Structure formats: structure tokens, C-alpha cells
CSV table of C-alpha atoms in Angstrom, one decimal:
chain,number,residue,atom,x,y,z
A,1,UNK,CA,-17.9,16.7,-59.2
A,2,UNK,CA,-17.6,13.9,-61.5
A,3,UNK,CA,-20.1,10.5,-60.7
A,4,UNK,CA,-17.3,8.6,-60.0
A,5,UNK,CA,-15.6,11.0,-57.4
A,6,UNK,CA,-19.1,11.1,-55.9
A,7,UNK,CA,-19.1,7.3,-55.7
A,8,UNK,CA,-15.7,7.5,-54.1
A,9,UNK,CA,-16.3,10.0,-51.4
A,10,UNK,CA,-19.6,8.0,-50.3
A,11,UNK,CA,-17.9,4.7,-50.6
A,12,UNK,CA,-15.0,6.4,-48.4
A,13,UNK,CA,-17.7,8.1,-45.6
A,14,UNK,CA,-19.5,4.7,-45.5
A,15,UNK,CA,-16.5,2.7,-44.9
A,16,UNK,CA,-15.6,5.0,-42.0
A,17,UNK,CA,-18.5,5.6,-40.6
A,18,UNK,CA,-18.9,1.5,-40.5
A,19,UNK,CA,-15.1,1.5,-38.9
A,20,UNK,CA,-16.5,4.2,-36.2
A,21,UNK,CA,-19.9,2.2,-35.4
A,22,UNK,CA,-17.9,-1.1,-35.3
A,23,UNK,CA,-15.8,0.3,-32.5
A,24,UNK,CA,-18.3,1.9,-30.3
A,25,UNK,CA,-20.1,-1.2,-30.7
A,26,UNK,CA,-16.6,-2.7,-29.5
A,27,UNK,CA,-16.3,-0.1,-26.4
A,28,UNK,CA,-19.9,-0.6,-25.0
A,29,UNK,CA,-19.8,-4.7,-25.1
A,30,UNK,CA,-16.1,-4.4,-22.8
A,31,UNK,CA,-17.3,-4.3,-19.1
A,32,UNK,CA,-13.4,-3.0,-18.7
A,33,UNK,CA,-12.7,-0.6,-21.4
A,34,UNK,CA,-11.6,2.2,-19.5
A,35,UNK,CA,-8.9,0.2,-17.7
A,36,UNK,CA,-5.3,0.6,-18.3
A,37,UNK,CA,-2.9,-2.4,-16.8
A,38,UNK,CA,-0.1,-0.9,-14.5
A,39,UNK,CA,3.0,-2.1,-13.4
A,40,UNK,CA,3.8,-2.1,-9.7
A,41,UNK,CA,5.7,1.0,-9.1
A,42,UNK,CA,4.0,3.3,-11.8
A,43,UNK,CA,3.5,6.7,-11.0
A,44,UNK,CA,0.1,7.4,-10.9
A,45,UNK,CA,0.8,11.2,-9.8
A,46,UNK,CA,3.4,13.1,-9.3
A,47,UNK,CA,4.2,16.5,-8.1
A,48,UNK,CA,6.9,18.9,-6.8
A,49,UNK,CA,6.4,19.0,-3.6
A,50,UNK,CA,7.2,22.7,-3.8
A,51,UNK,CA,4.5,23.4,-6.4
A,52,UNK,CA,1.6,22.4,-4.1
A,53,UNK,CA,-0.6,25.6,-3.6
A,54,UNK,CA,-3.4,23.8,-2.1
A,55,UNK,CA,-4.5,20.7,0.1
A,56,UNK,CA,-7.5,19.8,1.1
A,57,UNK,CA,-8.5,16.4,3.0
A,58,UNK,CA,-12.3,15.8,3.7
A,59,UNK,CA,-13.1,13.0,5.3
A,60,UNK,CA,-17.5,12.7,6.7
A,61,UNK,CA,-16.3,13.8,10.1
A,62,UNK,CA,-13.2,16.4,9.2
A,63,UNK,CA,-12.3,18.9,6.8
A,64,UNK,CA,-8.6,20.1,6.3
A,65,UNK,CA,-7.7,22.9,4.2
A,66,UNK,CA,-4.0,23.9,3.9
A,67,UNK,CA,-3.0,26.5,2.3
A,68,UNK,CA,0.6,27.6,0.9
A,69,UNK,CA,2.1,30.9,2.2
A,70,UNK,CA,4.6,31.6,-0.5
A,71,UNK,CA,5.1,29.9,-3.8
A,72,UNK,CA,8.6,27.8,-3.2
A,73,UNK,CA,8.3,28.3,0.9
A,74,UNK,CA,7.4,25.7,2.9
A,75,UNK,CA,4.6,28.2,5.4
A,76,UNK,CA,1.3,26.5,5.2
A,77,UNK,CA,-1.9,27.9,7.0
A,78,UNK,CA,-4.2,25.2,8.1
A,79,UNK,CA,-7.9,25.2,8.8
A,80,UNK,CA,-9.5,22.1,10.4
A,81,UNK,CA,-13.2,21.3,10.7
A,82,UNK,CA,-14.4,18.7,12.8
A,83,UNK,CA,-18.0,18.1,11.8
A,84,UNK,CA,-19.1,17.3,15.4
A,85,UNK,CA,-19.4,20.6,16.8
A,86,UNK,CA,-15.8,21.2,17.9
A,87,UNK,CA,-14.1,24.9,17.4
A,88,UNK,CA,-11.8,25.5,14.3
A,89,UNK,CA,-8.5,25.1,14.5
A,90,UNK,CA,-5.7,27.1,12.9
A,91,UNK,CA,-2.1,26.6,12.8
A,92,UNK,CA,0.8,26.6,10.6
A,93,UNK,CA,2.0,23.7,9.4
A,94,UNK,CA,5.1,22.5,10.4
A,95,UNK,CA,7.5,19.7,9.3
A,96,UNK,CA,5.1,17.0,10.2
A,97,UNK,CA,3.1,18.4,7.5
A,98,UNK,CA,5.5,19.1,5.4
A,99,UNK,CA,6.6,15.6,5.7
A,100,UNK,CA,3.2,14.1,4.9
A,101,UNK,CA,3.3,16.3,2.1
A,102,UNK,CA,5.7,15.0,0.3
A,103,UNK,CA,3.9,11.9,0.9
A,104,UNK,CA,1.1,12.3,-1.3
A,105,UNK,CA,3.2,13.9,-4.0
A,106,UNK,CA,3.9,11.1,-5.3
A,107,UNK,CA,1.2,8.4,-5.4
A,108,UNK,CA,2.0,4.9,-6.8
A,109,UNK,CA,0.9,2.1,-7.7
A,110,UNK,CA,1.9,-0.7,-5.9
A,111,UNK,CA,0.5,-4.2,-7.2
A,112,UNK,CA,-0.5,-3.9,-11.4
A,113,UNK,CA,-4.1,-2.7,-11.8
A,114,UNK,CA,-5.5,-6.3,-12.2
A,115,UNK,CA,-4.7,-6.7,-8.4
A,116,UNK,CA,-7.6,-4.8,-7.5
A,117,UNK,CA,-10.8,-6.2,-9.3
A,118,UNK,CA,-12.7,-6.5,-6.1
A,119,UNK,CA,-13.8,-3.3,-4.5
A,120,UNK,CA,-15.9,-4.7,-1.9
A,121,UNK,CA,-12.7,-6.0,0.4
A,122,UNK,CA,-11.6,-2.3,0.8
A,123,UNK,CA,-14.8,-1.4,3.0
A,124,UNK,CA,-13.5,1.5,5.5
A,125,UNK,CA,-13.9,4.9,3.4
A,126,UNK,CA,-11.0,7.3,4.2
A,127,UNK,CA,-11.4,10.1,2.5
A,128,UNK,CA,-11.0,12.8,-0.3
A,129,UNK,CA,-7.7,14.2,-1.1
A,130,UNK,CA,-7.5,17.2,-3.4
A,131,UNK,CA,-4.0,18.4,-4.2
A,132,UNK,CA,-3.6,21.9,-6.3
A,133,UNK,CA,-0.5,23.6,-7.9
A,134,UNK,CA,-0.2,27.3,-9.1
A,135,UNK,CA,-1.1,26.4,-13.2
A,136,UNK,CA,-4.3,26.9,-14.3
A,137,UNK,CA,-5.0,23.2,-14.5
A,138,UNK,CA,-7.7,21.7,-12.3
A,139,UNK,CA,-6.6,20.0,-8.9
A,140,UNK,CA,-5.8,16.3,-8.9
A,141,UNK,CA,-8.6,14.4,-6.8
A,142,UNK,CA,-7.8,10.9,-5.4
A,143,UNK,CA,-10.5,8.8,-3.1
A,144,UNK,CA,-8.6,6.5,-0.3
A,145,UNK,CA,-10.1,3.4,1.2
A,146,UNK,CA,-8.6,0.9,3.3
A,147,UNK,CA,-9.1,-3.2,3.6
A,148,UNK,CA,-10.4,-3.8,7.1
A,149,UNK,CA,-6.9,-4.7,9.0
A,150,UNK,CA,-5.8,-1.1,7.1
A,151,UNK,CA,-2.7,-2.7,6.2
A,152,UNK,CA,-3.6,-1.8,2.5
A,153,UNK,CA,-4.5,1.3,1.2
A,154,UNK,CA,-6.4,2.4,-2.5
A,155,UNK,CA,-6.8,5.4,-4.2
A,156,UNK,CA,-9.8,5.7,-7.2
A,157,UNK,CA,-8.8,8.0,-9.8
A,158,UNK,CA,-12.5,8.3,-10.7
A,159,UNK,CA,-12.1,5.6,-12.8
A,160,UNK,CA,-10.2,3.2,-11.3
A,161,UNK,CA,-8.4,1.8,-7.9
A,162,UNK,CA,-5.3,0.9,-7.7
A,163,UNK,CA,-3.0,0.0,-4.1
A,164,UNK,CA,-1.0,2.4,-3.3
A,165,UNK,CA,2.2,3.5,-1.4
A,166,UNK,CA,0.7,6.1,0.8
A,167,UNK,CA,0.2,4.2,4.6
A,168,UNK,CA,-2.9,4.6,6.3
A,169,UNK,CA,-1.0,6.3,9.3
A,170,UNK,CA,-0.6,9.7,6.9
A,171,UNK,CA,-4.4,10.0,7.0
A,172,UNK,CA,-4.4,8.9,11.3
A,173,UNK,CA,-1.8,12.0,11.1
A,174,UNK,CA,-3.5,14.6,9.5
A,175,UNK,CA,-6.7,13.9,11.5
A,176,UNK,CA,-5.0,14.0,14.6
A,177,UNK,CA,-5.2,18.1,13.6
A,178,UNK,CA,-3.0,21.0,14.6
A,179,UNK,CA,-1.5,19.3,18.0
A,180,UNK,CA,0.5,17.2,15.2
A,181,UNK,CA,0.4,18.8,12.3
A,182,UNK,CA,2.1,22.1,13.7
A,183,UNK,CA,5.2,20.4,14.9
């Protein structure tokens, strides 16, 4: 290699290398780097109803594992834990389930990201919602907390919260167990 492509290549490597350290510089001086601004509406997930293999709501008290029957069918087999001592229950699940379902199917955003900068008015933890299909990919996990009146709802990505469309009285529904859920 001639001295002058050897002057280029190091001129190039040092230019880049100043480019790369310039941005990480940038990345770890922004508080909110990792956050994406949203429009109210945006689909934050969204699943065929049909393709869910797997729920799983866990909650410090309760523990609900459904799973599906039959790729396609709508037979679900539910396992509920109450962390208090009570028996297990078992059912299948029934339209009420099926219903609620297809409400967390589709989770959206309903005020743009910037709406929700202060974490500390959503203080009642709801729980842990795990949502599988039959692809090798890994499961979607959301975290839902409520403001205090439970008029408003969020879901953290692991990243971030955003208000979302899914009412507080899914999650009253799905602890109220089998009596409900199997109708």
C-alpha cells in the first residue's frame, strides 16, 4: 500500500471513529433518547386475535395462565392462582374471555407519548400481561398501572408508558376468575 493510501485510510478511520464518539457522546447527554413521540391512536401492538397461543396475567396477588386449545379455535384452558392460599381454579374460557381477548390485541396509544412524562400520578400497579403467538418470536410483555380514580390506564413497554385504550374493568374481569371468565 502506497503512503498516500495509508494516509487516506487513517484519515477515513479517524473521521469515523470521531463521527461514532460524537454521537454516543450525543446519546448519553439526552435524558430522553430512547423515546419515540406517538400520535394518539398509534398501534403500539397488534395481534390476530386468533394467533394468540398464550396469556398470562400476574398480578402480586393472582396468576392467570390461559392456554389455547387449537391453533385458529377459540378453546382456551385456564389456570388461576390466587396467592392467598385459595384452591386453583380451572375452566375453559368462554366468550367473556374471548372478548377480553381481543381486547388486548390491540393496544393503543391514546394521548402522544409526551402526555405521559410523569409516572408518579399512575400509582396503583395492575399488573403484567404476557401475550404469546405460535412463531418463534419471544412473547410481547406490557406493565399496566392505573391513576388513582382508574379512569386512566398505561402500559410500559419496558421503555416507555404510554395511555392506553384497554379499560381498567378488563383487568377487574379477568381477576374476578373462572365464575366470569367461563361464561
Amino acid at each position: 500500500m502506497t503512503k498516500t493510501k495509508r494516509n487516506y485510510v487513517i484519515a477515513v478511520l479517524a473521521a469515523v471513529s470521531v463521527t461514532v464518539a460524537a454521537y454516543i457522546i450525543l446519546l448519553q447527554r439526552s435524558e430522553r433518547f430512547h423515546e419515540v413521540s406517538l400520535e394518539s391512536g398509534t398501534e403500539l401492538f397488534s395481534i390476530d386475535p386468533a394467533d394468540i397461543k398464550t396469556f398470562k396475567f400476574d398480578t402480586q396477588a393472582f396468576l392467570l395462565l390461559a392456554n389455547r386449545r387449537e391453533k385458529g379455535k377459540n378453546g382456551f384452558d385456564i389456570e388461576i392462582s390466587r396467592k392467598n392460599g385459595h384452591p386453583v381454579e380451572q375452566c375453559q374460557g368462554g366468550g367473556v374471555f374471548i372478548s377480553l381477548l381481543n381486547t388486548f390485541a390491540t393496544i393503543k396509544a391514546m394521548q402522544s407519548s409526551e402526555a405521559v412524562t410523569n409516572s408518579e400520578q399512575y400509582t396503583i400497579s395492575i399488573g403484567t400481561v404476557l401475550i404469546g403467538d405460535y412463531s418463534a418470536l419471544e412473547p410481547s410483555q406490557w406493565r399496566f398501572m392505573a391513576s388513582s380514580d382508574k379512569a386512566t390506564v398505561v402500559a410500559n413497554d419496558g421503555m416507555q408508558m404510554f395511555i392506553v385504550n384497554v379499560p381498567y374493568s378488563a383487568f377487574q374481569t379477568l381477576i374476578e376468575g373462572c365464575t366470569r371468565l367461563s361464561l
